[in-house]
């Protein structure tokens, strides 16, 4: 009887963990949030580059993570971003003045941490 209760408790813990993880996944909050291929948003073609900034990012674990960040940055006006997963950074070409705060909040809305902008 005691062994059965132990097995049931372990199974309940596993199911609860799986449900929590699945809920985060479907809300796009999980560490690796992609399943299928994502459509890449192309950044604006910038004729006159005003500045180039490098954003250092923590929390990206796979190509879906880097695609998510790149798409978010490229959705900004006059921004062309290229994210490098291995280097944990995004190189951003700007066709207008964009504040570090705007870039940081864009990345953080995706669920990742910005450790610096240079």
Tab-separated table of C-alpha atoms in Angstrom:
chain	number	residue	atom	x	y	z
A	1	UNK	CA	0.000	0.000	0.000
A	2	UNK	CA	2.798	2.429	0.939
A	3	UNK	CA	4.629	1.693	-2.320
A	4	UNK	CA	1.517	2.453	-4.359
A	5	UNK	CA	1.092	5.828	-2.661
A	6	UNK	CA	4.731	6.669	-3.364
A	7	UNK	CA	4.376	5.781	-7.054
A	8	UNK	CA	1.178	7.835	-7.351
A	9	UNK	CA	2.871	10.852	-5.701
A	10	UNK	CA	5.815	10.637	-8.101
A	11	UNK	CA	3.488	10.401	-11.103
A	12	UNK	CA	1.489	13.418	-9.884
A	13	UNK	CA	4.705	15.468	-9.576
A	14	UNK	CA	5.764	14.497	-13.096
A	15	UNK	CA	2.358	15.413	-14.547
A	16	UNK	CA	2.280	18.768	-12.708
A	17	UNK	CA	5.778	19.601	-14.007
A	18	UNK	CA	4.778	18.677	-17.551
A	19	UNK	CA	1.612	20.789	-17.395
A	20	UNK	CA	3.521	23.844	-16.117
A	21	UNK	CA	6.195	23.424	-18.789
A	22	UNK	CA	3.574	22.980	-21.523
A	23	UNK	CA	1.679	26.067	-20.382
A	24	UNK	CA	4.871	28.148	-20.607
A	25	UNK	CA	5.641	26.657	-24.014
A	26	UNK	CA	2.241	27.488	-25.484
A	27	UNK	CA	2.408	31.029	-24.090
A	28	UNK	CA	5.821	31.462	-25.734
A	29	UNK	CA	7.599	31.805	-22.390
A	30	UNK	CA	9.630	28.625	-22.423
A	31	UNK	CA	13.381	28.527	-22.958
A	32	UNK	CA	13.036	26.950	-26.388
A	33	UNK	CA	9.756	28.188	-27.681
A	34	UNK	CA	9.596	26.880	-31.210
A	35	UNK	CA	8.458	23.757	-32.880
A	36	UNK	CA	8.133	24.308	-36.577
A	37	UNK	CA	9.971	26.721	-38.779
A	38	UNK	CA	9.384	30.377	-38.140
A	39	UNK	CA	8.990	33.015	-40.815
A	40	UNK	CA	11.876	35.455	-40.698
A	41	UNK	CA	11.115	39.150	-40.753
A	42	UNK	CA	13.591	40.940	-42.982
A	43	UNK	CA	15.020	44.115	-41.591
A	44	UNK	CA	14.637	47.375	-43.444
A	45	UNK	CA	17.189	48.049	-46.177
A	46	UNK	CA	19.103	50.966	-44.801
A	47	UNK	CA	20.640	53.401	-47.262
A	48	UNK	CA	22.357	55.646	-44.740
A	49	UNK	CA	23.491	53.801	-41.630
A	50	UNK	CA	23.373	56.217	-38.697
A	51	UNK	CA	24.829	53.768	-36.160
A	52	UNK	CA	25.728	50.134	-35.601
A	53	UNK	CA	25.118	48.679	-32.146
A	54	UNK	CA	25.866	45.299	-30.647
A	55	UNK	CA	23.348	43.941	-28.151
A	56	UNK	CA	24.598	41.231	-25.782
A	57	UNK	CA	21.784	38.799	-24.953
A	58	UNK	CA	21.413	36.012	-22.390
A	59	UNK	CA	18.812	33.262	-22.441
A	60	UNK	CA	18.793	32.209	-26.103
A	61	UNK	CA	19.181	28.435	-26.363
A	62	UNK	CA	18.316	27.510	-29.939
A	63	UNK	CA	17.779	28.908	-33.423
A	64	UNK	CA	14.109	29.509	-32.640
A	65	UNK	CA	15.169	31.793	-29.785
A	66	UNK	CA	17.541	33.770	-32.003
A	67	UNK	CA	14.909	33.979	-34.777
A	68	UNK	CA	12.432	35.356	-32.270
A	69	UNK	CA	14.834	38.118	-31.180
A	70	UNK	CA	15.857	38.907	-34.758
A	71	UNK	CA	12.227	39.142	-35.888
A	72	UNK	CA	11.352	41.458	-33.005
A	73	UNK	CA	14.266	43.795	-33.711
A	74	UNK	CA	13.627	43.766	-37.464
A	75	UNK	CA	10.014	44.752	-36.867
A	76	UNK	CA	11.255	48.145	-35.614
A	77	UNK	CA	11.370	50.965	-38.153
A	78	UNK	CA	14.754	51.545	-39.835
A	79	UNK	CA	16.387	48.605	-38.034
A	80	UNK	CA	18.287	45.730	-39.622
A	81	UNK	CA	19.390	43.094	-37.108
A	82	UNK	CA	21.432	39.925	-37.421
A	83	UNK	CA	21.466	37.659	-34.354
A	84	UNK	CA	24.365	35.279	-33.678
A	85	UNK	CA	23.273	32.508	-31.309
A	86	UNK	CA	26.798	31.265	-30.554
A	87	UNK	CA	28.107	34.727	-29.719
A	88	UNK	CA	24.899	35.555	-27.816
A	89	UNK	CA	24.616	38.899	-29.555
A	90	UNK	CA	22.741	40.894	-32.149
A	91	UNK	CA	24.463	43.322	-34.500
A	92	UNK	CA	21.976	46.049	-35.329
A	93	UNK	CA	22.321	48.555	-38.170
A	94	UNK	CA	20.235	51.669	-37.626
A	95	UNK	CA	18.876	54.074	-40.216
A	96	UNK	CA	17.634	56.423	-37.487
A	97	UNK	CA	18.503	57.186	-33.889
A	98	UNK	CA	17.208	54.348	-31.716
A	99	UNK	CA	17.784	54.526	-27.972
A	100	UNK	CA	19.412	51.692	-26.074
A	101	UNK	CA	16.267	51.530	-23.929
A	102	UNK	CA	14.079	50.897	-27.000
A	103	UNK	CA	16.364	48.094	-28.199
A	104	UNK	CA	16.607	46.601	-24.710
A	105	UNK	CA	12.854	46.598	-24.137
A	106	UNK	CA	12.297	45.009	-27.564
A	107	UNK	CA	14.580	42.083	-26.660
A	108	UNK	CA	13.211	41.787	-23.123
A	109	UNK	CA	9.613	41.595	-24.411
A	110	UNK	CA	10.723	38.369	-26.108
A	111	UNK	CA	11.731	36.964	-22.724
A	112	UNK	CA	15.514	37.362	-22.902
A	113	UNK	CA	17.976	39.450	-20.876
A	114	UNK	CA	20.166	42.199	-22.286
A	115	UNK	CA	23.544	42.243	-20.538
A	116	UNK	CA	24.935	45.192	-22.455
A	117	UNK	CA	24.758	47.353	-25.551
A	118	UNK	CA	27.852	48.660	-27.261
